[in-house]
């Protein structure tokens, strides 16, 4: 997504933004239709998610070559026990495991779908700036994000909540830790 900014900020700094364009909010960058999908993992507790992770690891170990018959028996017992524990909580573990790649693709689409209606438009957008390596042509680069703290947030915000900035080489910040408006 390309957005133009008249005055921009850098390196954990933010200044009021002035633009000839329209004011947009971060929510305007998100495609709502991409956000509407069923995620069967969202209602699971941490304990249930950990049990699913354990089950995936156990199943992978079961398929590994070189295990002794005793190890295979123990793995199978651990798998059955974990599946039974989840089943008691109303969770179909094997179905959920089969859905992980489908949900991953939906989450990725939700996080990367960009609003094409404002692509290339001259807009004003407030936020906080993360420094970035210089562009191939040597120009200063940064990313603007919606909230303070995303500057060091791991993992980074979704791509539709990061806007790449081309900074003027003459621009210098005048205020630290102030959000742009």
PDB file of N, CA and C in Angstrom, residues 13-56:
ATOM      1  N   UNK A  13       9.896   8.496  17.204  1.00  0.00           N
ATOM      2  CA  UNK A  13       9.473   9.877  17.352  1.00  0.00           C
ATOM      3  C   UNK A  13       8.229  10.073  16.521  1.00  0.00           C
ATOM      4  N   UNK A  14       7.452  11.048  16.887  1.00  0.00           N
ATOM      5  CA  UNK A  14       6.281  11.345  16.087  1.00  0.00           C
ATOM      6  C   UNK A  14       5.939  12.809  16.227  1.00  0.00           C
ATOM      7  N   UNK A  15       5.549  13.420  15.127  1.00  0.00           N
ATOM      8  CA  UNK A  15       5.162  14.820  15.095  1.00  0.00           C
ATOM      9  C   UNK A  15       3.791  14.946  14.489  1.00  0.00           C
ATOM     10  N   UNK A  16       3.115  16.062  14.720  1.00  0.00           N
ATOM     11  CA  UNK A  16       1.832  16.245  14.045  1.00  0.00           C
ATOM     12  C   UNK A  16       2.022  16.187  12.538  1.00  0.00           C
ATOM     13  N   UNK A  17       1.173  15.442  11.873  1.00  0.00           N
ATOM     14  CA  UNK A  17       1.260  15.304  10.420  1.00  0.00           C
ATOM     15  C   UNK A  17       0.339  16.325   9.761  1.00  0.00           C
ATOM     16  N   UNK A  18       0.851  17.003   8.752  1.00  0.00           N
ATOM     17  CA  UNK A  18       0.057  17.948   7.980  1.00  0.00           C
ATOM     18  C   UNK A  18       0.050  17.438   6.556  1.00  0.00           C
ATOM     19  N   UNK A  19      -1.097  17.363   5.970  1.00  0.00           N
ATOM     20  CA  UNK A  19      -1.198  16.793   4.642  1.00  0.00           C
ATOM     21  C   UNK A  19      -2.267  17.500   3.842  1.00  0.00           C
ATOM     22  N   UNK A  20      -2.054  17.549   2.555  1.00  0.00           N
ATOM     23  CA  UNK A  20      -3.070  18.073   1.651  1.00  0.00           C
ATOM     24  C   UNK A  20      -4.159  17.033   1.440  1.00  0.00           C
ATOM     25  N   UNK A  21      -3.892  15.809   1.831  1.00  0.00           N
ATOM     26  CA  UNK A  21      -4.832  14.719   1.590  1.00  0.00           C
ATOM     27  C   UNK A  21      -5.865  14.587   2.681  1.00  0.00           C
ATOM     28  N   UNK A  22      -6.660  13.574   2.558  1.00  0.00           N
ATOM     29  CA  UNK A  22      -7.706  13.272   3.527  1.00  0.00           C
ATOM     30  C   UNK A  22      -7.129  12.574   4.741  1.00  0.00           C
ATOM     31  N   UNK A  23      -7.737  12.825   5.880  1.00  0.00           N
ATOM     32  CA  UNK A  23      -7.353  12.152   7.116  1.00  0.00           C
ATOM     33  C   UNK A  23      -7.919  10.735   7.085  1.00  0.00           C
ATOM     34  N   UNK A  24      -7.091   9.737   7.328  1.00  0.00           N
ATOM     35  CA  UNK A  24      -7.557   8.358   7.431  1.00  0.00           C
ATOM     36  C   UNK A  24      -7.158   7.819   8.790  1.00  0.00           C
ATOM     37  N   UNK A  25      -7.897   6.841   9.238  1.00  0.00           N
ATOM     38  CA  UNK A  25      -7.600   6.165  10.498  1.00  0.00           C
ATOM     39  C   UNK A  25      -7.003   4.800  10.170  1.00  0.00           C
ATOM     40  N   UNK A  26      -6.357   4.185  11.136  1.00  0.00           N
ATOM     41  CA  UNK A  26      -5.757   2.871  10.925  1.00  0.00           C
ATOM     42  C   UNK A  26      -6.808   1.847  10.530  1.00  0.00           C
ATOM     43  N   UNK A  27      -7.985   1.976  11.078  1.00  0.00           N
ATOM     44  CA  UNK A  27      -9.055   1.035  10.732  1.00  0.00           C
ATOM     45  C   UNK A  27      -9.444   1.140   9.259  1.00  0.00           C
ATOM     46  N   UNK A  28      -9.189   2.300   8.630  1.00  0.00           N
ATOM     47  CA  UNK A  28      -9.490   2.466   7.203  1.00  0.00           C
ATOM     48  C   UNK A  28      -8.563   1.616   6.328  1.00  0.00           C
ATOM     49  N   UNK A  29      -7.416   1.208   6.861  1.00  0.00           N
ATOM     50  CA  UNK A  29      -6.461   0.412   6.090  1.00  0.00           C
ATOM     51  C   UNK A  29      -6.859  -1.059   6.034  1.00  0.00           C
ATOM     52  N   UNK A  30      -7.720  -1.474   6.949  1.00  0.00           N
ATOM     53  CA  UNK A  30      -8.095  -2.881   7.069  1.00  0.00           C
ATOM     54  C   UNK A  30      -9.294  -3.190   6.178  1.00  0.00           C
ATOM     55  N   UNK A  31      -9.233  -4.325   5.510  1.00  0.00           N
ATOM     56  CA  UNK A  31     -10.358  -4.803   4.710  1.00  0.00           C
ATOM     57  C   UNK A  31     -11.218  -5.664   5.625  1.00  0.00           C
ATOM     58  N   UNK A  32     -12.389  -5.148   5.994  1.00  0.00           N
ATOM     59  CA  UNK A  32     -13.250  -5.831   6.957  1.00  0.00           C
ATOM     60  C   UNK A  32     -13.676  -7.224   6.487  1.00  0.00           C
ATOM     61  N   UNK A  33     -13.934  -7.396   5.195  1.00  0.00           N
ATOM     62  CA  UNK A  33     -14.387  -8.704   4.709  1.00  0.00           C
ATOM     63  C   UNK A  33     -13.329  -9.787   4.923  1.00  0.00           C
ATOM     64  N   UNK A  34     -12.049  -9.408   4.939  1.00  0.00           N
ATOM     65  CA  UNK A  34     -10.976 -10.378   5.168  1.00  0.00           C
ATOM     66  C   UNK A  34     -10.879 -10.764   6.645  1.00  0.00           C
ATOM     67  N   UNK A  35     -11.485  -9.962   7.525  1.00  0.00           N
ATOM     68  CA  UNK A  35     -11.426 -10.220   8.956  1.00  0.00           C
ATOM     69  C   UNK A  35     -12.493 -11.218   9.403  1.00  0.00           C
ATOM     70  N   UNK A  36     -13.476 -11.465   8.541  1.00  0.00           N
ATOM     71  CA  UNK A  36     -14.620 -12.296   8.908  1.00  0.00           C
ATOM     72  C   UNK A  36     -14.367 -13.758   8.513  1.00  0.00           C
ATOM     73  N   UNK A  37     -13.849 -14.524   9.455  1.00  0.00           N
ATOM     74  CA  UNK A  37     -13.623 -15.950   9.237  1.00  0.00           C
ATOM     75  C   UNK A  37     -13.705 -16.654  10.581  1.00  0.00           C
ATOM     76  N   UNK A  38     -14.013 -17.929  10.526  1.00  0.00           N
ATOM     77  CA  UNK A  38     -14.087 -18.712  11.757  1.00  0.00           C
ATOM     78  C   UNK A  38     -12.702 -19.206  12.141  1.00  0.00           C
ATOM     79  N   UNK A  39     -12.363 -18.965  13.382  1.00  0.00           N
ATOM     80  CA  UNK A  39     -11.085 -19.416  13.925  1.00  0.00           C
ATOM     81  C   UNK A  39     -11.379 -20.353  15.091  1.00  0.00           C
ATOM     82  N   UNK A  40     -11.316 -21.672  14.857  1.00  0.00           N
ATOM     83  CA  UNK A  40     -11.673 -22.622  15.918  1.00  0.00           C
ATOM     84  C   UNK A  40     -10.687 -22.626  17.085  1.00  0.00           C
ATOM     85  N   UNK A  41      -9.559 -21.940  16.937  1.00  0.00           N
ATOM     86  CA  UNK A  41      -8.553 -21.930  17.996  1.00  0.00           C
ATOM     87  C   UNK A  41      -8.755 -20.786  18.987  1.00  0.00           C
ATOM     88  N   UNK A  42      -9.510 -19.774  18.592  1.00  0.00           N
ATOM     89  CA  UNK A  42      -9.616 -18.558  19.385  1.00  0.00           C
ATOM     90  C   UNK A  42     -10.260 -18.784  20.754  1.00  0.00           C
ATOM     91  N   UNK A  43     -11.142 -19.734  20.875  1.00  0.00           N
ATOM     92  CA  UNK A  43     -11.832 -19.994  22.145  1.00  0.00           C
ATOM     93  C   UNK A  43     -11.086 -20.975  23.048  1.00  0.00           C
ATOM     94  N   UNK A  44     -10.008 -21.557  22.560  1.00  0.00           N
ATOM     95  CA  UNK A  44      -9.276 -22.540  23.351  1.00  0.00           C
ATOM     96  C   UNK A  44      -8.462 -21.865  24.449  1.00  0.00           C
ATOM     97  N   UNK A  45      -8.322 -22.551  25.568  1.00  0.00           N
ATOM     98  CA  UNK A  45      -7.497 -22.044  26.658  1.00  0.00           C
ATOM     99  C   UNK A  45      -6.023 -22.318  26.338  1.00  0.00           C
ATOM    100  N   UNK A  46      -5.156 -21.680  27.087  1.00  0.00           N
ATOM    101  CA  UNK A  46      -3.717 -21.945  26.915  1.00  0.00           C
ATOM    102  C   UNK A  46      -3.404 -23.423  27.166  1.00  0.00           C
ATOM    103  N   UNK A  47      -4.055 -23.997  28.151  1.00  0.00           N
ATOM    104  CA  UNK A  47      -3.831 -25.416  28.477  1.00  0.00           C
ATOM    105  C   UNK A  47      -4.238 -26.297  27.286  1.00  0.00           C
ATOM    106  N   UNK A  48      -5.363 -25.990  26.661  1.00  0.00           N
ATOM    107  CA  UNK A  48      -5.830 -26.769  25.512  1.00  0.00           C
ATOM    108  C   UNK A  48      -4.905 -26.578  24.309  1.00  0.00           C
ATOM    109  N   UNK A  49      -4.463 -25.368  24.089  1.00  0.00           N
ATOM    110  CA  UNK A  49      -3.525 -25.121  22.981  1.00  0.00           C
ATOM    111  C   UNK A  49      -2.209 -25.864  23.210  1.00  0.00           C
ATOM    112  N   UNK A  50      -1.748 -25.873  24.448  1.00  0.00           N
ATOM    113  CA  UNK A  50      -0.517 -26.611  24.762  1.00  0.00           C
ATOM    114  C   UNK A  50      -0.708 -28.103  24.553  1.00  0.00           C
ATOM    115  N   UNK A  51      -1.881 -28.627  24.892  1.00  0.00           N
ATOM    116  CA  UNK A  51      -2.160 -30.048  24.662  1.00  0.00           C
ATOM    117  C   UNK A  51      -2.164 -30.356  23.163  1.00  0.00           C
ATOM    118  N   UNK A  52      -2.704 -29.452  22.357  1.00  0.00           N
ATOM    119  CA  UNK A  52      -2.673 -29.652  20.898  1.00  0.00           C
ATOM    120  C   UNK A  52      -1.243 -29.642  20.370  1.00  0.00           C
ATOM    121  N   UNK A  53      -0.441 -28.711  20.871  1.00  0.00           N
ATOM    122  CA  UNK A  53       0.975 -28.664  20.454  1.00  0.00           C
ATOM    123  C   UNK A  53       1.685 -29.966  20.831  1.00  0.00           C
ATOM    124  N   UNK A  54       1.422 -30.433  22.037  1.00  0.00           N
ATOM    125  CA  UNK A  54       2.014 -31.693  22.502  1.00  0.00           C
ATOM    126  C   UNK A  54       1.597 -32.840  21.589  1.00  0.00           C
ATOM    127  N   UNK A  55       0.321 -32.874  21.222  1.00  0.00           N
ATOM    128  CA  UNK A  55      -0.190 -33.928  20.352  1.00  0.00           C
ATOM    129  C   UNK A  55       0.496 -33.904  18.990  1.00  0.00           C
ATOM    130  N   UNK A  56       0.687 -32.732  18.435  1.00  0.00           N
ATOM    131  CA  UNK A  56       1.377 -32.615  17.138  1.00  0.00           C
ATOM    132  C   UNK A  56       2.812 -33.134  17.258  1.00  0.00           C
TER     133      UNK A  56
END
